[in-house]
CSV table of C-alpha atoms and ligand atoms in Angstrom, one decimal:
chain,number,residue,atom,x,y,z
A,1,MET,CA,0.0,0.0,0.0
A,2,ALA,CA,1.4,3.4,-0.9
A,3,VAL,CA,-0.1,5.1,2.2
A,4,SER,CA,-0.5,3.8,5.7
A,5,GLN,CA,-3.6,1.6,6.4
A,6,GLN,CA,-4.9,4.3,8.8
A,7,VAL,CA,-4.8,6.9,6.0
A,8,PHE,CA,-6.2,4.4,3.5
A,9,LEU,CA,-9.2,3.6,5.7
A,10,ARG,CA,-9.9,7.1,6.8
A,11,ASP,CA,-9.8,8.2,3.2
A,12,ALA,CA,-12.2,5.4,2.2
A,13,MET,CA,-14.7,6.4,5.0
A,14,ARG,CA,-14.5,10.0,4.0
A,15,ARG,CA,-15.0,9.2,0.3
A,16,LEU,CA,-17.9,6.9,1.1
A,17,ASN,CA,-19.3,9.3,3.7
A,18,LEU,CA,-19.8,6.5,6.2
A,19,THR,CA,-19.5,6.4,10.0
A,20,ARG,CA,-17.2,3.8,11.5
A,21,ASP,CA,-20.1,1.6,12.5
A,22,VAL,CA,-21.7,1.7,9.1
A,23,PHE,CA,-18.4,1.3,7.3
A,24,ALA,CA,-17.5,-1.8,9.5
A,25,ALA,CA,-20.9,-3.3,8.7
A,26,ARG,CA,-20.5,-2.5,5.0
A,27,ILE,CA,-17.2,-4.4,4.8
A,28,GLY,CA,-18.4,-7.1,7.1
A,29,VAL,CA,-16.0,-6.7,10.1
A,30,LYS,CA,-16.5,-6.0,13.8
A,31,ARG,CA,-16.2,-2.3,14.8
A,32,ARG,CA,-13.5,-3.3,17.3
A,33,ALA,CA,-11.4,-4.8,14.5
A,34,LEU,CA,-11.8,-1.7,12.4
A,35,ASP,CA,-10.8,0.5,15.4
A,36,THR,CA,-7.5,-1.4,15.8
A,37,TRP,CA,-6.7,-1.1,12.1
A,38,LEU,CA,-7.3,2.6,12.4
A,39,LEU,CA,-4.8,3.1,15.2
A,40,PRO,CA,-1.4,4.6,14.2
A,41,GLU,CA,1.1,2.0,13.2
A,42,GLY,CA,3.4,1.3,16.0
A,43,SER,CA,0.8,1.9,18.8
A,44,LEU,CA,0.4,-1.0,21.2
A,45,GLU,CA,-3.1,-2.1,20.1
A,46,SER,CA,-2.7,-1.4,16.4
A,47,ARG,CA,-3.2,-4.5,14.2
A,48,ALA,CA,-2.4,-5.0,10.5
A,49,MET,CA,-5.5,-5.1,8.3
A,50,PRO,CA,-5.7,-8.4,6.3
A,51,GLU,CA,-4.9,-7.9,2.6
A,52,VAL,CA,-8.3,-9.3,1.6
A,53,VAL,CA,-10.0,-6.4,3.4
A,54,GLN,CA,-7.8,-3.9,1.7
A,55,ARG,CA,-8.7,-5.3,-1.7
A,56,PHE,CA,-12.4,-5.4,-0.8
A,57,VAL,CA,-12.4,-1.7,0.4
A,58,THR,CA,-10.6,-0.6,-2.7
A,59,GLU,CA,-13.2,-2.4,-4.8
A,60,ILE,CA,-16.1,-0.8,-2.9
A,61,VAL,CA,-14.6,2.6,-3.3
A,62,GLU,CA,-14.1,1.9,-7.0
A,63,ASN,CA,-17.5,0.5,-7.5
A,64,GLU,CA,-19.1,3.5,-6.0
A,65,ALA,CA,-17.4,5.5,-8.7
A,66,LEU,CA,-15.8,7.6,-6.0
A,67,LEU,CA,-12.3,6.7,-7.1
A,68,SER,CA,-13.1,7.7,-10.6
A,69,LYS,CA,-14.4,11.0,-9.2
A,70,TYR,CA,-11.1,11.3,-7.4
A,71,ALA,CA,-9.2,10.5,-10.6
A,72,GLN,CA,-11.3,13.2,-12.4
A,73,SER,CA,-10.3,15.8,-9.9
A,74,ALA,CA,-6.7,14.7,-10.1
A,75,GLN,CA,-7.0,15.1,-13.9
A,76,SER,CA,-8.3,18.6,-13.4
A,77,GLY,CA,-4.9,19.5,-12.0
A,78,PRO,CA,-3.0,19.9,-8.8
A,79,LEU,CA,-5.0,21.1,-5.7
A,80,ARG,CA,-3.2,24.4,-5.7
A,81,ASP,CA,-4.6,25.3,-9.1
A,82,ARG,CA,-8.1,24.4,-8.1
A,83,ILE,CA,-8.0,26.6,-5.0
A,84,ALA,CA,-5.9,29.4,-6.6
A,85,THR,CA,-7.2,33.0,-6.3
A,86,GLY,CA,-6.6,35.5,-9.0
A,87,GLY,CA,-4.4,32.9,-10.7
A,88,LYS,CA,-2.1,32.8,-7.7
A,89,HIS,CA,-1.2,30.0,-5.3
A,90,GLN,CA,-2.3,31.9,-2.2
A,91,LEU,CA,-4.7,31.2,0.7
A,92,LEU,CA,-6.7,34.3,1.6
A,93,SER,CA,-10.2,33.0,2.3
A,94,VAL,CA,-12.1,29.8,2.8
A,95,ASP,CA,-14.2,30.9,-0.1
A,96,GLN,CA,-11.5,29.4,-2.3
A,97,PHE,CA,-12.5,25.9,-1.3
A,98,THR,CA,-15.3,23.5,-2.2
A,99,ARG,CA,-16.2,20.5,-0.1
A,100,GLU,CA,-14.2,18.3,-2.4
A,101,THR,CA,-11.0,20.4,-2.1
A,102,VAL,CA,-11.4,20.7,1.6
A,103,GLU,CA,-11.6,17.0,2.0
A,104,GLU,CA,-8.5,16.5,-0.2
A,105,LEU,CA,-6.6,18.9,2.1
A,106,CYS,CA,-7.8,16.9,5.1
A,107,SER,CA,-6.6,13.7,3.5
A,108,LEU,CA,-3.2,15.3,3.0
A,109,ALA,CA,-3.2,16.4,6.7
A,110,ASP,CA,-3.7,12.7,7.6
A,111,ILE,CA,-0.7,11.9,5.6
A,112,MET,CA,1.3,14.5,7.5
A,113,GLN,CA,0.3,13.1,10.9
A,114,PRO,CA,3.3,10.8,11.4
A,115,ILE,CA,5.6,13.8,10.9
A,116,ALA,CA,3.4,16.1,13.1
A,117,ARG,CA,3.5,13.3,15.8
A,118,ARG,CA,7.3,13.1,15.6
A,119,GLN,CA,7.5,9.6,14.3
A,120,LYS,CA,8.8,10.6,10.8
A,121,VAL,CA,10.8,13.4,9.3
A,122,SER,CA,10.7,14.8,5.7
A,123,ARG,CA,12.9,17.3,3.8
A,124,VAL,CA,10.7,18.1,0.8
A,125,LEU,CA,11.0,21.8,1.4
A,126,GLU,CA,14.7,21.8,2.0
A,127,GLY,CA,16.2,25.1,0.9
A,128,ALA,CA,12.9,27.0,1.0
A,129,VAL,CA,12.5,29.9,3.4
A,130,LEU,CA,9.2,31.1,5.0
A,131,GLY,CA,8.7,34.7,5.9
A,132,ASN,CA,6.4,34.9,9.0
A,133,LEU,CA,5.1,38.5,9.1
A,134,PHE,CA,3.0,39.1,12.2
A,135,PHE,CA,1.8,42.7,12.8
A,136,GLU,CA,-0.6,41.5,15.5
A,137,ALA,CA,-0.2,39.3,18.6
A,138,SER,CA,0.1,35.6,18.0
A,139,THR,CA,1.5,32.5,19.6
A,140,ARG,CA,-0.2,29.4,18.0
A,141,THR,CA,-0.5,30.6,14.4
A,142,ARG,CA,3.0,32.1,14.2
A,143,VAL,CA,4.8,29.2,15.8
A,144,SER,CA,2.7,26.4,14.3
A,145,PHE,CA,3.2,27.8,10.7
A,146,GLY,CA,6.9,28.1,11.4
A,147,SER,CA,7.1,24.7,12.9
A,148,ALA,CA,5.1,23.2,10.0
A,149,PHE,CA,7.4,24.7,7.5
A,150,CYS,CA,10.5,23.4,9.4
A,151,ARG,CA,9.0,20.0,9.8
A,152,LEU,CA,8.9,19.8,6.0
A,153,GLY,CA,12.6,20.7,5.8
A,154,GLY,CA,12.3,24.5,5.3
A,155,SER,CA,13.6,27.4,7.4
A,156,VAL,CA,11.8,30.4,8.8
A,157,CYS,CA,12.5,34.2,9.1
A,158,ASP,CA,10.2,36.1,11.4
A,159,THR,CA,9.2,39.7,12.0
A,160,THR,CA,6.7,40.6,14.7
A,161,GLY,CA,4.9,43.8,15.4
A,162,PHE,CA,5.0,47.2,13.7
A,163,THR,CA,7.6,48.6,16.1
A,164,PHE,CA,10.4,46.5,14.8
A,165,SER,CA,9.5,46.6,11.1
A,166,SER,CA,10.0,49.3,8.6
A,167,MET,CA,6.2,49.9,8.6
A,168,ALA,CA,7.0,52.0,11.7
A,169,LYS,CA,8.9,54.3,9.3
A,170,GLY,CA,5.9,54.6,7.0
A,171,GLU,CA,6.7,51.8,4.5
A,172,SER,CA,3.7,50.8,2.4
A,173,ILE,CA,2.2,47.3,2.3
A,174,TYR,CA,3.2,47.1,-1.4
A,175,ASP,CA,6.9,47.9,-0.8
A,176,THR,CA,7.1,45.5,2.2
A,177,SER,CA,5.5,42.7,0.3
A,178,ARG,CA,7.6,43.1,-2.8
A,179,VAL,CA,10.8,43.4,-0.9
A,180,MET,CA,10.1,40.4,1.3
A,181,SER,CA,9.3,38.4,-1.8
A,182,GLY,CA,12.9,38.8,-2.9
A,183,TYR,CA,14.0,37.1,0.3
A,184,VAL,CA,11.6,34.3,1.0
A,185,ASP,CA,9.6,31.6,-0.9
A,186,ALA,CA,6.3,31.9,1.0
A,187,MET,CA,4.8,34.4,3.4
A,188,VAL,CA,2.3,34.1,6.2
A,189,ILE,CA,0.9,37.5,7.2
A,190,ARG,CA,-1.2,38.6,10.1
A,191,HIS,CA,-2.4,42.2,10.1
A,192,PRO,CA,-5.0,44.1,12.2
A,193,GLU,CA,-6.8,45.5,9.1
A,194,GLN,CA,-9.4,43.5,7.3
A,195,GLY,CA,-8.4,43.1,3.6
A,196,SER,CA,-4.7,44.0,4.3
A,197,VAL,CA,-3.4,40.5,3.6
A,198,ALA,CA,-5.1,40.5,0.2
A,199,GLU,CA,-3.2,43.8,-0.5
A,200,PHE,CA,0.1,42.1,0.5
A,201,ALA,CA,-0.9,39.2,-1.9
A,202,ARG,CA,-1.5,41.5,-4.8
A,203,ALA,CA,2.1,42.8,-4.6
A,204,THR,CA,3.7,39.4,-5.0
A,205,ASN,CA,3.7,36.2,-6.9
A,206,ILE,CA,5.0,34.0,-4.1
A,207,PRO,CA,2.5,32.0,-2.0
A,208,VAL,CA,0.8,34.1,0.7
A,209,VAL,CA,-1.3,32.7,3.5
A,210,ASN,CA,-3.7,34.9,5.5
A,211,GLY,CA,-2.8,34.3,9.1
A,212,GLY,CA,-5.7,36.6,10.2
A,213,ASP,CA,-6.7,40.0,8.8
A,214,GLY,CA,-8.5,42.0,11.5
A,215,ALA,CA,-12.0,40.8,11.9
A,216,GLY,CA,-12.0,39.4,8.4
A,217,GLU,CA,-10.9,35.8,8.0
A,218,HIS,CA,-8.6,33.2,9.5
A,219,PRO,CA,-8.7,30.4,6.9
A,220,SER,CA,-6.0,28.1,8.2
A,221,GLN,CA,-7.7,28.1,11.6
A,222,ALA,CA,-11.0,27.2,10.1
A,223,LEU,CA,-9.4,24.4,8.1
A,224,LEU,CA,-7.8,22.9,11.2
A,225,ASP,CA,-11.1,23.3,13.1
A,226,LEU,CA,-12.9,21.4,10.4
A,227,TYR,CA,-10.2,18.8,10.4
A,228,THR,CA,-10.6,18.5,14.2
A,229,ILE,CA,-14.3,18.1,14.0
A,230,SER,CA,-14.0,15.5,11.3
A,231,THR,CA,-11.4,13.5,13.2
A,232,GLU,CA,-13.3,13.7,16.5
A,233,PHE,CA,-16.5,12.7,14.7
A,234,SER,CA,-14.7,9.8,13.1
A,235,ARG,CA,-13.8,8.6,16.6
A,236,LEU,CA,-17.4,9.1,17.8
A,237,GLY,CA,-19.0,7.5,14.8
A,238,LYS,CA,-20.7,10.7,13.6
A,239,LEU,CA,-21.0,12.4,10.3
A,240,LEU,CA,-20.6,16.1,9.6
A,241,ASP,CA,-23.7,16.2,7.4
A,242,GLY,CA,-26.6,16.9,9.7
A,243,ALA,CA,-24.5,17.9,12.7
A,244,HIS,CA,-25.5,20.5,15.2
A,245,ILE,CA,-22.8,23.1,15.9
A,246,ALA,CA,-23.0,25.9,18.5
A,247,LEU,CA,-20.8,28.9,17.9
A,248,VAL,CA,-20.4,30.8,21.1
A,249,GLY,CA,-19.0,34.2,22.1
A,250,ASP,CA,-17.8,37.2,20.1
A,251,LEU,CA,-19.2,36.3,16.8
A,252,LYS,CA,-19.0,39.8,15.5
A,253,TYR,CA,-15.2,40.4,15.6
A,254,GLY,CA,-14.1,36.8,15.9
A,255,ARG,CA,-12.5,36.0,12.5
A,256,THR,CA,-12.2,32.3,13.2
A,257,VAL,CA,-15.9,31.8,13.4
A,258,HIS,CA,-16.4,33.9,10.2
A,259,SER,CA,-14.2,31.5,8.3
A,260,LEU,CA,-15.4,28.3,10.1
A,261,ILE,CA,-19.2,28.8,9.5
A,262,LYS,CA,-18.6,29.3,5.8
A,263,LEU,CA,-16.5,26.1,5.6
A,264,LEU,CA,-19.1,24.1,7.5
A,265,GLY,CA,-21.8,25.5,5.3
A,266,MET,CA,-20.3,23.4,2.5
A,267,TYR,CA,-21.7,20.3,4.2
A,268,ARG,CA,-25.4,19.2,4.1
A,269,GLY,CA,-28.2,20.0,6.5
A,270,LEU,CA,-26.4,21.4,9.5
A,271,LYS,CA,-28.0,23.1,12.4
A,272,PHE,CA,-26.1,26.2,13.6
A,273,THR,CA,-26.9,27.8,16.9
A,274,LEU,CA,-25.2,31.2,17.2
A,275,ILE,CA,-24.9,32.2,20.8
A,276,ALA,CA,-23.6,35.7,21.3
A,277,PRO,CA,-24.1,38.5,23.9
A,278,PRO,CA,-26.1,41.4,22.6
A,279,GLY,CA,-24.1,43.6,20.2
A,280,LEU,CA,-21.6,40.8,19.4
A,281,GLU,CA,-23.8,38.8,16.9
A,282,MET,CA,-22.5,37.2,13.7
A,283,PRO,CA,-22.5,39.8,10.8
A,284,GLU,CA,-25.7,39.5,8.8
A,285,HIS,CA,-23.9,39.1,5.4
A,286,ILE,CA,-22.1,35.9,6.7
A,287,VAL,CA,-25.4,34.5,8.0
A,288,GLU,CA,-27.0,35.1,4.6
A,289,GLN,CA,-24.1,33.6,2.7
A,290,VAL,CA,-24.3,30.4,4.8
A,291,ALA,CA,-28.1,30.2,4.5
A,292,LYS,CA,-27.6,30.3,0.7
A,293,GLN,CA,-25.0,27.5,0.8
A,294,GLY,CA,-27.4,24.7,1.6
A,295,LYS,CA,-30.5,23.7,3.6
A,296,HIS,CA,-29.2,24.6,7.0
A,297,VAL,CA,-31.1,25.7,10.1
A,298,ILE,CA,-29.6,28.8,11.6
A,299,GLU,CA,-30.8,29.9,15.1
A,300,GLN,CA,-29.6,32.8,17.1
A,301,THR,CA,-29.9,33.3,20.8
A,302,THR,CA,-28.1,35.2,23.7
A,303,SER,CA,-28.6,32.3,26.1
A,304,LEU,CA,-26.3,29.3,26.6
A,305,GLU,CA,-29.1,27.5,28.5
A,306,LYS,CA,-31.4,27.8,25.5
A,307,GLY,CA,-28.7,27.2,22.8
A,308,LEU,CA,-26.6,24.3,24.0
A,309,PRO,CA,-29.1,21.4,24.5
A,310,GLY,CA,-28.6,18.8,21.8
A,311,VAL,CA,-25.4,20.2,20.2
A,312,ASP,CA,-22.6,18.0,18.9
A,313,VAL,CA,-19.9,20.7,19.0
A,314,ILE,CA,-19.5,23.8,21.1
A,315,TYR,CA,-17.1,26.2,19.6
A,316,ALA,CA,-16.3,28.9,22.2
A,317,THR,CA,-14.5,32.2,21.4
A,318,ARG,CA,-12.8,35.0,23.3
A,319,VAL,CA,-14.1,38.6,23.4
A,320,GLN,CA,-12.0,40.4,20.8
A,321,LYS,CA,-11.6,43.6,22.9
A,322,GLU,CA,-8.7,44.8,20.8
A,323,ARG,CA,-11.2,45.3,17.9
A,324,PHE,CA,-13.8,47.2,20.0
A,325,GLU,CA,-14.5,50.8,19.1
A,326,GLU,CA,-13.5,53.5,21.6
A,327,GLY,CA,-15.8,53.4,24.6
A,328,GLN,CA,-17.4,50.1,23.6
A,329,ASP,CA,-18.2,48.0,26.5
A,330,GLY,CA,-18.6,44.2,26.7
A,331,SER,CA,-17.2,41.4,28.7
A,332,PHE,CA,-18.9,38.0,29.0
A,333,THR,CA,-21.2,37.8,32.0
A,334,ALA,CA,-20.8,34.9,34.4
A,335,ASP,CA,-23.9,33.2,33.0
A,336,PHE,CA,-22.3,33.3,29.6
A,337,GLN,CA,-19.3,31.1,30.6
A,338,VAL,CA,-18.9,27.7,29.0
A,339,ASN,CA,-17.9,25.5,32.0
A,340,LYS,CA,-18.4,22.0,33.3
A,341,ALA,CA,-21.6,22.7,35.1
A,342,ILE,CA,-23.5,24.0,32.0
A,343,ILE,CA,-22.1,21.3,29.8
A,344,ASP,CA,-23.1,18.6,32.3
A,345,ARG,CA,-26.6,20.2,32.5
A,346,CYS,CA,-27.2,20.7,28.7
A,347,CYS,CA,-25.0,18.3,26.7
A,348,GLY,CA,-24.4,14.6,26.3
A,349,PRO,CA,-21.2,12.6,27.0
A,350,ASP,CA,-20.0,12.8,23.4
A,351,VAL,CA,-20.2,16.6,22.9
A,352,ILE,CA,-16.9,18.2,21.8
A,353,VAL,CA,-15.8,21.5,23.2
A,354,MET,CA,-13.5,23.6,21.0
A,355,HIS,CA,-11.9,27.1,21.2
A,356,PRO,CA,-9.4,28.6,18.7
A,357,LEU,CA,-7.4,29.8,21.8
A,358,PRO,CA,-6.1,31.9,23.5
A,359,ARG,CA,-8.8,31.7,26.1
A,360,ASP,CA,-8.7,34.6,28.5
A,361,SER,CA,-8.1,33.0,31.9
A,362,ARG,CA,-8.0,36.2,33.9
A,363,GLU,CA,-10.6,36.6,36.6
A,364,GLY,CA,-13.9,38.1,35.4
A,365,ALA,CA,-13.2,37.3,31.7
A,366,HIS,CA,-15.7,34.4,31.8
A,367,ASP,CA,-14.1,32.8,28.8
A,368,LEU,CA,-14.1,29.0,28.4
A,369,SER,CA,-13.5,27.7,31.9
A,370,VAL,CA,-10.4,25.7,33.0
A,371,ASP,CA,-12.6,23.3,35.0
A,372,LEU,CA,-12.9,21.1,31.9
A,373,ASN,CA,-9.1,20.5,31.6
A,374,HIS,CA,-9.4,16.9,32.8
A,375,ASP,CA,-12.6,16.3,30.8
A,376,PRO,CA,-12.0,14.3,27.5
A,377,ARG,CA,-14.8,16.3,25.9
A,378,LEU,CA,-12.5,19.3,25.9
A,379,ALA,CA,-10.8,19.1,22.5
A,380,ILE,CA,-8.9,22.3,22.5
A,381,PHE,CA,-5.4,20.8,22.8
A,382,ARG,CA,-6.1,18.1,20.2
A,383,GLN,CA,-7.4,21.0,18.0
A,384,ALA,CA,-4.3,23.1,18.6
A,385,ASP,CA,-2.1,20.1,17.8
A,386,ASN,CA,-3.9,19.7,14.5
A,387,GLY,CA,-2.5,23.1,13.5
A,388,ILE,CA,0.7,21.3,12.5
A,389,PRO,CA,-0.5,18.7,10.0
A,390,VAL,CA,-3.1,21.0,8.5
A,391,ARG,CA,-0.5,23.9,8.0
A,392,MET,CA,2.0,21.4,6.6
A,393,ALA,CA,-0.7,20.3,4.1
A,394,ILE,CA,-1.3,24.0,3.2
A,395,PHE,CA,2.4,24.6,2.5
A,396,ALA,CA,2.8,21.3,0.6
A,397,VAL,CA,-0.1,22.2,-1.6
A,398,LEU,CA,0.8,25.9,-2.2
A,399,LEU,CA,4.4,24.9,-3.0
A,400,GLY,CA,3.4,22.0,-5.1
A,401,VAL,CA,5.2,19.2,-3.2
A,402,GLU,CA,2.3,17.2,-1.8
A,403,THR,CA,2.9,14.1,-4.0
A,404,LEU,CA,6.5,13.9,-2.7
A,405,VAL,CA,5.8,13.8,1.0
A,406,GLN,CA,4.8,10.2,1.4
A,407,HIS,CA,7.9,8.8,-0.1
A,408,SER,CA,10.2,11.3,1.6
A,409,MET,CA,9.5,10.2,5.1
A,410,ARG,CA,12.2,8.6,7.3
A,411,ASP,CA,12.1,7.6,10.9
A,412,VAL,CA,13.0,10.2,13.5
A,413,THR,CA,16.3,9.8,15.3
A,414,TRP,CA,15.2,11.1,18.7
A,415,ASP,CA,12.7,9.7,21.2
A,416,PRO,CA,9.6,11.9,21.7
A,417,PRO,CA,7.2,11.3,24.7
A,418,SER,CA,4.3,9.0,24.0
A,419,HIS,CA,1.8,11.7,25.3
A,420,ILE,CA,2.6,15.4,24.7
A,421,GLY,CA,0.5,16.7,27.6
A,422,PRO,CA,0.2,15.2,31.1
A,423,GLU,CA,-3.6,15.4,30.9
A,424,ASP,CA,-4.1,14.2,27.4
A,425,ALA,CA,-7.1,11.9,26.9
A,426,VAL,CA,-6.2,8.3,26.1
A,427,PHE,CA,-7.3,8.7,22.6
A,428,HIS,CA,-5.3,12.0,22.1
A,429,GLY,CA,-3.5,11.4,18.8
A,430,MET,CA,-5.0,7.9,18.4
A,431,TYR,CA,-8.1,8.4,16.4
B,501,LIG,N1,-6.1,33.1,17.8
B,501,LIG,C1,-7.4,33.5,17.2
B,501,LIG,C2,-7.2,34.6,16.2
B,501,LIG,O1,-6.1,35.1,16.0
B,501,LIG,C3,-8.5,33.7,18.1
B,501,LIG,C4,-8.4,34.8,19.1
B,501,LIG,O2,-7.4,35.6,19.1
B,501,LIG,O3,-9.3,35.0,19.9
B,501,LIG,O4,-8.2,35.1,15.7
C-alpha cells in the first residue's frame, strides 16, 4: 500500500461518507477490529489489516465511482490550481474551497500526521524559506506555521509587530510585500486591518497565507477546526452532514468563526446555533451567505441554556476587545461562561468543546473555563495540535510538493514522549 492503512481507511470512509459503524458493517467486520486497524502503526493495540480487506475496500470505493471522481479531480490539475485565487497560489479566504477540495486537504493532513507526531521526518521543502510577518499578537498561528514549514525541511524568518519593522517608518504594504518576496519563498501574514493580507498578496507572486486579517478571516484556523471536527466525529462515529454546531461568544469580531461557519456551510443539513451576547452577533452578510450555501437551520440566541441542548460541537471564542470601538463595553457575564456545570446540564457525553485559543483565563473574563481541563470532551489541545498537520498540508499544496511527501519520510532519530500533555485523553492522537 502506498499510504499507511490508517490513512487508507480514513480516506475510504471520508469518500464513502460512512461512519465507523456503518463502514464496519459495509465491509463485514467488527467495529472493534476496524478500530484497531485505524490506530497509528506502532501503537500498542494497532493490528495489521488483512490484505483481503484492503482489496475489498478498494473495490467498494471503485465500485461506488468515487475513485473515478477522485481521478477526475486529479486530472483537473493539482489542488493548488483548483484553490488558486486571482491565478495565484495563495490562501486568503475559505471561499477558495469546495467540499471536495477541503476533503483533499484533510486527507493530505492525515498523511502529515506521522511527521506532526514526531515519528517521521521529511525534507521536501529543503532550501525553502518562509517569511512569517505578524503585525498583531500571535502564539499558535505564528509558531505552528513556522514549525510546520521546518518539519517539511524548510527554514523560517520572522518579523513581529510594527515597532520592529519598517512599517513604523511609513513603508507601504506594497513595498514591504515586494521586498520580502525577494528574500523568501512563501509568506504568512497577520495584520490588524481587514483586507490587508489581500493587499500584500497583490504585490507578490509567491504564495501568501492569510494568518488573520483583522475581523476578516482566518482560513488556516477554520481548516484545522474542520479537520478536528471530522477526526473527532470519526472517533465518535458521527458524520458532519446533519451535525448541530454551536458557535459561542464574540461572533461579530471573531474571524475564526467567520471562516469556520462558511466552511461548515459546504456540508449538508447542518444546524447552527449562534450564541452571542447582545451587540456581538455574527454579521448578517455571513449568516445570509451560509443560508444560501445549503439547507441549514440557523438559530440565534443570547442564552447558553437555550442554545446548548442537543449540540454535537460547542465552539467557544474570546471577546475580541482589541477590535472594540472607543468606549465600547462588553465582557462575557458569568452566565455566559462555557464551563463544566453548564455542559453537564445541557449536553451529552460525546459533545466536543473547542476554542481557537487563546482563552482569557483572567478573573472576570468568563471565557471557556479551565474546570474542563481533565474532561476528555475538551478538544482544545487536540485542536491546537492539529494546527501542525493542516498547516503542513497547506504549505505542501501551495508549494506543489504534496505528492513527494509520502515517499520522503524517514524515521525520527530522537525519542519523543508518548503523550505530549500530562492530561491528554487516552485517545489523544490515536483516532
Ligand atoms: N487566535 C485566534 C485569532 O487570531 C482567536 C483569538 O485571538 O481569539 O483570531
